[in-house]
Structures are given as structure tokens and as C-alpha cells.
Amino acid sequence: MTDHHPSGHHPAGRQPADRQPTDHQTSQENDVTGATIWLTGLPSAGKTTIAYELAGRLREEGHRVEILDGDEIREFLSAGLGFSREDRHTNVQRIGFVAELLASHGVKVLVPVIAPYADSREAVRKRHAAEGTAFVEVHVATPVEVCSVRDVKGLYAKQAAGEISGLTGVDDPYEAPETPDLRIESQDQTVQESAAQLHALLTERGLL
């Protein structure tokens, strides 16, 4: 899509009056209804795996999708930041800014990022609300006992061996969302079922 609102920024879901859906669209607003879907949870909770599973399904349906992966953001957008509370907050706000920018232009933005502090996530939500952009908070609520067994990146083993410190949910705080838009118990279902659960919520919210 190359045509833009004259201001370059318009609330998600609004399309110019002269714009009509094209034949390749599976629904009228596939290309114009953007949203940020933030998947928060502990390391190895399954956030990224679920995000990629959902992204594949959304692309097949004709949606424009981007994934803002936490590790990639750290490397390219937040290089130099550490893991203090202040730096974690800054990292989350940067990701939130990019996500809202993309979502405001009709992209479904999946953000599998820990974002351990409630006030940081709330600041991102408020930014989206101020811009009229949809924001969905998903808590991938996998227990730390399960995450430490999965240990996709070997972080729990390194922490146990004293090689690293500040691991979220172990020796650094994780403030779980009290009222997320969706809570996924990934340890009790398949990745496909988790993605389907999130897809159903987005459909219910009128975002698909």
C-alpha cells in the first residue's frame, strides 16, 4: 500500500472515503486495521514461538505483519542499553514507539518482548490510546518451573551456575499483568492452539 492519509498518520481502522477493498483482500479492512499485539512473559515462556505461528496465519489471510523480536531490538535499536530498571524501561518505550508507528499505518505488529514492569507496559498502552491505535496485551503465563526446563537460550542454566545475574523471574522482578486482554497457558496446549486463541481474540475485537 503506497497511498497515505495527507497527515501521514491516521487512526487505525479508518480508510479514505474513496478507497474500496480490492479482490485480493479477505476482508474489507485487512490492509488498514493495524494493531500492536504485545506478548509479555518470562524467558522461554513461548512468546516468540506463538508470535511466529500467528504471523504465518495472518499473512496467509492477507494481513501485513511485522514481528518486533526482543533480541533483534536489543542488537539494532537498543544497543548499549543494559538491564537496569531504567534501561529496560527505555528499551520497552522504544519498542512501543516503533510498534505504534507501524500499527498506525495498518500493520499487525507482534511484539514478543518480556517487558517485565507494569508501568512500562502501561506507558506503551497509553501512547497507543492517545494515537487511537489498537493495543492488545497478552500474558503468556508459563510458570517459571516450565520455562526453566525449556530454557531455550540456556539462560536459566547460566543463572543457576552463577554465570549471569538479573534473570527476569528468577533474581530480577517480573510484574505479571493483572488484567491482560488475554492470558495464555502455553504449558497446557500446543503452539497452534495458543495462536488460535489469540487469533480468536483479535477477530472478536474487530481487528481481523
mmCIF file of C-alpha atoms in Angstrom:
data_model
loop_
_atom_site.group_PDB
_atom_site.id
_atom_site.type_symbol
_atom_site.label_atom_id
_atom_site.label_comp_id
_atom_site.label_asym_id
_atom_site.label_seq_id
_atom_site.Cartn_x
_atom_site.Cartn_y
_atom_site.Cartn_z
ATOM 1 C CA MET A 1 0.000 0.000 0.000
ATOM 2 C CA THR A 2 1.526 3.303 -1.093
ATOM 3 C CA ASP A 3 -1.309 5.765 -0.544
ATOM 4 C CA HIS A 4 -1.318 7.524 2.810
ATOM 5 C CA HIS A 5 -3.513 9.900 4.709
ATOM 6 C CA PRO A 6 -2.376 13.506 3.990
ATOM 7 C CA SER A 7 -1.012 13.801 7.525
ATOM 8 C CA GLY A 8 0.907 10.578 7.130
ATOM 9 C CA HIS A 9 -0.805 9.277 10.238
ATOM 10 C CA HIS A 10 -4.368 8.205 10.756
ATOM 11 C CA PRO A 11 -6.200 6.243 13.439
ATOM 12 C CA ALA A 12 -6.209 2.507 12.938
ATOM 13 C CA GLY A 13 -9.216 1.268 11.066
ATOM 14 C CA ARG A 14 -10.007 4.499 9.224
ATOM 15 C CA GLN A 15 -9.723 4.385 5.464
ATOM 16 C CA PRO A 16 -10.167 7.185 2.916
ATOM 17 C CA ALA A 17 -13.715 7.510 1.609
ATOM 18 C CA ASP A 18 -12.666 6.823 -1.969
ATOM 19 C CA ARG A 19 -10.812 3.647 -1.097
ATOM 20 C CA GLN A 20 -12.550 0.375 -1.830
ATOM 21 C CA PRO A 21 -11.367 -3.100 -0.850
ATOM 22 C CA THR A 22 -9.622 -4.974 -3.622
ATOM 23 C CA ASP A 23 -10.329 -8.524 -4.716
ATOM 24 C CA HIS A 24 -7.259 -9.976 -3.010
ATOM 25 C CA GLN A 25 -8.372 -8.806 0.415
ATOM 26 C CA THR A 26 -10.070 -11.461 2.501
ATOM 27 C CA SER A 27 -11.912 -8.814 4.485
ATOM 28 C CA GLN A 28 -12.558 -5.146 3.924
ATOM 29 C CA GLU A 29 -10.070 -3.842 6.441
ATOM 30 C CA ASN A 30 -7.204 -6.312 6.236
ATOM 31 C CA ASP A 31 -4.826 -3.698 4.881
ATOM 32 C CA VAL A 32 -5.899 -0.780 7.042
ATOM 33 C CA THR A 33 -6.688 -2.029 10.543
ATOM 34 C CA GLY A 34 -3.412 -2.003 12.409
ATOM 35 C CA ALA A 35 -2.790 -3.172 15.952
ATOM 36 C CA THR A 36 0.017 -3.860 18.354
ATOM 37 C CA ILE A 37 -0.181 -7.302 19.970
ATOM 38 C CA TRP A 38 2.280 -7.384 22.852
ATOM 39 C CA LEU A 39 3.162 -10.815 24.230
ATOM 40 C CA THR A 40 4.707 -10.471 27.666
ATOM 41 C CA GLY A 41 6.008 -13.343 29.777
ATOM 42 C CA LEU A 42 9.102 -14.928 31.261
ATOM 43 C CA PRO A 43 12.144 -16.034 29.240
ATOM 44 C CA SER A 44 11.298 -19.290 27.375
ATOM 45 C CA ALA A 45 7.569 -18.792 28.031
ATOM 46 C CA GLY A 46 6.842 -19.299 24.326
ATOM 47 C CA LYS A 47 6.185 -15.677 23.329
ATOM 48 C CA THR A 48 8.242 -15.649 20.135
ATOM 49 C CA THR A 49 7.124 -19.129 19.028
ATOM 50 C CA ILE A 50 3.464 -18.140 19.373
ATOM 51 C CA ALA A 51 4.099 -14.822 17.606
ATOM 52 C CA TYR A 52 5.671 -16.514 14.585
ATOM 53 C CA GLU A 53 2.883 -19.101 14.428
ATOM 54 C CA LEU A 54 0.236 -16.365 14.468
ATOM 55 C CA ALA A 55 2.180 -14.222 11.990
ATOM 56 C CA GLY A 56 2.181 -17.044 9.460
ATOM 57 C CA ARG A 57 -1.559 -17.453 9.738
ATOM 58 C CA LEU A 58 -2.205 -13.705 9.456
ATOM 59 C CA ARG A 59 -0.018 -13.385 6.358
ATOM 60 C CA GLU A 60 -1.883 -16.255 4.713
ATOM 61 C CA GLU A 61 -5.089 -14.311 5.349
ATOM 62 C CA GLY A 62 -3.660 -11.260 3.596
ATOM 63 C CA HIS A 63 -2.651 -9.100 6.554
ATOM 64 C CA ARG A 64 0.526 -7.068 6.701
ATOM 65 C CA VAL A 65 2.527 -8.311 9.678
ATOM 66 C CA GLU A 66 5.758 -7.364 11.406
ATOM 67 C CA ILE A 67 7.407 -9.048 14.395
ATOM 68 C CA LEU A 68 9.494 -6.901 16.711
ATOM 69 C CA ASP A 69 11.735 -9.512 18.305
ATOM 70 C CA GLY A 70 13.272 -8.517 21.627
ATOM 71 C CA ASP A 71 16.734 -9.863 20.820
ATOM 72 C CA GLU A 72 16.857 -8.082 17.465
ATOM 73 C CA ILE A 73 15.702 -4.810 19.042
ATOM 74 C CA ARG A 74 18.456 -5.119 21.630
ATOM 75 C CA GLU A 75 21.022 -5.571 18.891
ATOM 76 C CA PHE A 76 19.913 -2.874 16.470
ATOM 77 C CA LEU A 77 17.721 -0.316 18.266
ATOM 78 C CA SER A 78 18.795 -0.528 21.892
ATOM 79 C CA ALA A 79 22.479 -1.389 21.566
ATOM 80 C CA GLY A 80 24.315 -0.040 24.568
ATOM 81 C CA LEU A 81 21.410 -0.390 26.964
ATOM 82 C CA GLY A 82 21.881 -2.642 29.965
ATOM 83 C CA PHE A 83 19.330 -4.435 32.108
ATOM 84 C CA SER A 84 18.753 -1.929 34.898
ATOM 85 C CA ARG A 85 15.146 -0.935 35.514
ATOM 86 C CA GLU A 86 15.772 2.379 33.736
ATOM 87 C CA ASP A 87 17.343 0.739 30.702
ATOM 88 C CA ARG A 88 14.637 -1.899 30.499
ATOM 89 C CA HIS A 89 12.034 0.876 30.589
ATOM 90 C CA THR A 90 13.812 2.791 27.818
ATOM 91 C CA ASN A 91 14.015 -0.349 25.701
ATOM 92 C CA VAL A 92 10.299 -1.032 26.082
ATOM 93 C CA GLN A 93 9.380 2.571 25.220
ATOM 94 C CA ARG A 94 11.481 2.431 22.062
ATOM 95 C CA ILE A 95 9.805 -0.784 21.009
ATOM 96 C CA GLY A 96 6.408 0.698 21.854
ATOM 97 C CA PHE A 97 7.106 3.754 19.715
ATOM 98 C CA VAL A 98 8.081 1.681 16.671
ATOM 99 C CA ALA A 99 5.135 -0.674 17.181
ATOM 100 C CA GLU A 100 2.613 2.167 17.339
ATOM 101 C CA LEU A 101 4.119 3.813 14.273
ATOM 102 C CA LEU A 102 3.761 0.619 12.245
ATOM 103 C CA ALA A 103 0.321 -0.214 13.639
ATOM 104 C CA SER A 104 -0.963 3.270 12.831
ATOM 105 C CA HIS A 105 -0.219 2.528 9.183
ATOM 106 C CA GLY A 106 -2.229 -0.670 9.044
ATOM 107 C CA VAL A 107 0.323 -3.255 10.164
ATOM 108 C CA LYS A 108 -0.379 -6.040 12.645
ATOM 109 C CA VAL A 109 2.660 -5.734 14.913
ATOM 110 C CA LEU A 110 3.511 -8.731 17.089
ATOM 111 C CA VAL A 111 5.825 -7.888 19.980
ATOM 112 C CA PRO A 112 7.162 -10.936 21.870
ATOM 113 C CA VAL A 113 9.104 -8.957 24.478
ATOM 114 C CA ILE A 114 9.348 -9.666 28.211
ATOM 115 C CA ALA A 115 8.658 -6.052 29.321
ATOM 116 C CA PRO A 116 8.833 -7.050 32.999
ATOM 117 C CA TYR A 117 7.491 -3.847 34.547
ATOM 118 C CA ALA A 118 3.804 -2.964 34.634
ATOM 119 C CA ASP A 119 4.383 0.791 34.439
ATOM 120 C CA SER A 120 6.454 0.384 31.261
ATOM 121 C CA ARG A 121 3.722 -1.632 29.585
ATOM 122 C CA GLU A 122 1.073 0.851 30.739
ATOM 123 C CA ALA A 123 3.058 3.724 29.219
ATOM 124 C CA VAL A 124 3.050 1.902 25.887
ATOM 125 C CA ARG A 125 -0.693 1.280 26.144
ATOM 126 C CA LYS A 126 -1.307 4.983 26.863
ATOM 127 C CA ARG A 127 0.776 6.016 23.838
ATOM 128 C CA HIS A 128 -1.398 3.800 21.655
ATOM 129 C CA ALA A 129 -4.599 5.109 23.227
ATOM 130 C CA ALA A 130 -3.507 8.709 22.665
ATOM 131 C CA GLU A 131 -2.935 7.975 18.977
ATOM 132 C CA GLY A 132 -6.133 5.966 18.548
ATOM 133 C CA THR A 133 -4.198 2.785 17.779
ATOM 134 C CA ALA A 134 -5.325 -0.644 18.977
ATOM 135 C CA PHE A 135 -3.163 -2.284 21.652
ATOM 136 C CA VAL A 136 -3.645 -5.832 22.898
ATOM 137 C CA GLU A 137 -1.723 -7.140 25.900
ATOM 138 C CA VAL A 138 -1.228 -10.900 26.008
ATOM 139 C CA HIS A 139 0.290 -12.612 29.033
ATOM 140 C CA VAL A 140 1.988 -15.855 28.078
ATOM 141 C CA ALA A 141 1.677 -17.154 31.623
ATOM 142 C CA THR A 142 4.016 -20.132 31.513
ATOM 143 C CA PRO A 143 5.259 -20.925 35.059
ATOM 144 C CA VAL A 144 8.939 -20.359 35.757
ATOM 145 C CA GLU A 145 9.329 -24.081 36.528
ATOM 146 C CA VAL A 146 8.292 -24.921 32.960
ATOM 147 C CA CYS A 147 10.343 -22.098 31.438
ATOM 148 C CA SER A 148 13.484 -23.242 33.237
ATOM 149 C CA VAL A 149 13.066 -26.747 31.800
ATOM 150 C CA ARG A 150 12.540 -25.404 28.276
ATOM 151 C CA ASP A 151 15.461 -22.980 28.730
ATOM 152 C CA VAL A 152 15.608 -22.221 25.001
ATOM 153 C CA LYS A 153 18.645 -19.943 25.288
ATOM 154 C CA GLY A 154 20.334 -21.624 28.245
ATOM 155 C CA LEU A 155 19.750 -18.592 30.474
ATOM 156 C CA TYR A 156 18.321 -20.492 33.426
ATOM 157 C CA ALA A 157 21.277 -22.875 33.410
ATOM 158 C CA LYS A 158 23.724 -19.975 33.293
ATOM 159 C CA GLN A 159 21.938 -18.243 36.153
ATOM 160 C CA ALA A 160 21.958 -21.435 38.228
ATOM 161 C CA ALA A 161 25.678 -21.799 37.556
ATOM 162 C CA GLY A 162 26.325 -18.225 38.658
ATOM 163 C CA GLU A 163 27.426 -17.168 35.180
ATOM 164 C CA ILE A 164 24.763 -14.463 34.832
ATOM 165 C CA SER A 165 22.508 -12.496 37.148
ATOM 166 C CA GLY A 166 19.434 -10.349 36.670
ATOM 167 C CA LEU A 167 17.378 -13.095 35.015
ATOM 168 C CA THR A 168 13.753 -11.995 34.870
ATOM 169 C CA GLY A 169 11.531 -14.087 37.095
ATOM 170 C CA VAL A 170 14.454 -15.658 38.955
ATOM 171 C CA ASP A 171 16.666 -12.999 40.511
ATOM 172 C CA ASP A 172 15.087 -9.981 38.822
ATOM 173 C CA PRO A 173 11.435 -8.896 39.111
ATOM 174 C CA TYR A 174 8.649 -9.787 36.722
ATOM 175 C CA GLU A 175 5.374 -7.980 37.305
ATOM 176 C CA ALA A 176 2.728 -10.154 35.699
ATOM 177 C CA PRO A 177 -0.228 -8.302 34.150
ATOM 178 C CA GLU A 178 -3.212 -8.285 36.482
ATOM 179 C CA THR A 179 -5.813 -7.759 33.753
ATOM 180 C CA PRO A 180 -4.323 -8.664 30.357
ATOM 181 C CA ASP A 181 -6.559 -8.778 27.311
ATOM 182 C CA LEU A 182 -5.674 -12.471 27.065
ATOM 183 C CA ARG A 183 -3.831 -14.943 29.260
ATOM 184 C CA ILE A 184 -2.305 -17.954 27.519
ATOM 185 C CA GLU A 185 -1.364 -21.061 29.493
ATOM 186 C CA SER A 186 1.120 -22.337 26.929
ATOM 187 C CA GLN A 187 2.166 -25.326 29.018
ATOM 188 C CA ASP A 188 -1.337 -26.784 28.674
ATOM 189 C CA GLN A 189 -1.796 -26.527 24.906
ATOM 190 C CA THR A 190 0.039 -26.638 21.585
ATOM 191 C CA VAL A 191 1.599 -23.627 19.901
ATOM 192 C CA GLN A 192 -1.125 -23.840 17.259
ATOM 193 C CA GLU A 193 -3.829 -23.775 19.925
ATOM 194 C CA SER A 194 -2.216 -20.765 21.615
ATOM 195 C CA ALA A 195 -2.032 -18.899 18.306
ATOM 196 C CA ALA A 196 -5.641 -19.826 17.541
ATOM 197 C CA GLN A 197 -6.722 -18.484 20.933
ATOM 198 C CA LEU A 198 -5.067 -15.149 20.151
ATOM 199 C CA HIS A 199 -6.485 -15.127 16.612
ATOM 200 C CA ALA A 200 -9.971 -15.584 18.069
ATOM 201 C CA LEU A 201 -9.488 -12.590 20.378
ATOM 202 C CA LEU A 202 -8.329 -10.371 17.517
ATOM 203 C CA THR A 203 -11.363 -11.442 15.495
ATOM 204 C CA GLU A 204 -13.640 -10.725 18.444
ATOM 205 C CA ARG A 205 -12.111 -7.253 18.807
ATOM 206 C CA GLY A 206 -12.760 -6.482 15.130
ATOM 207 C CA LEU A 207 -9.068 -6.307 14.328
ATOM 208 C CA LEU A 208 -9.114 -9.029 11.648
#
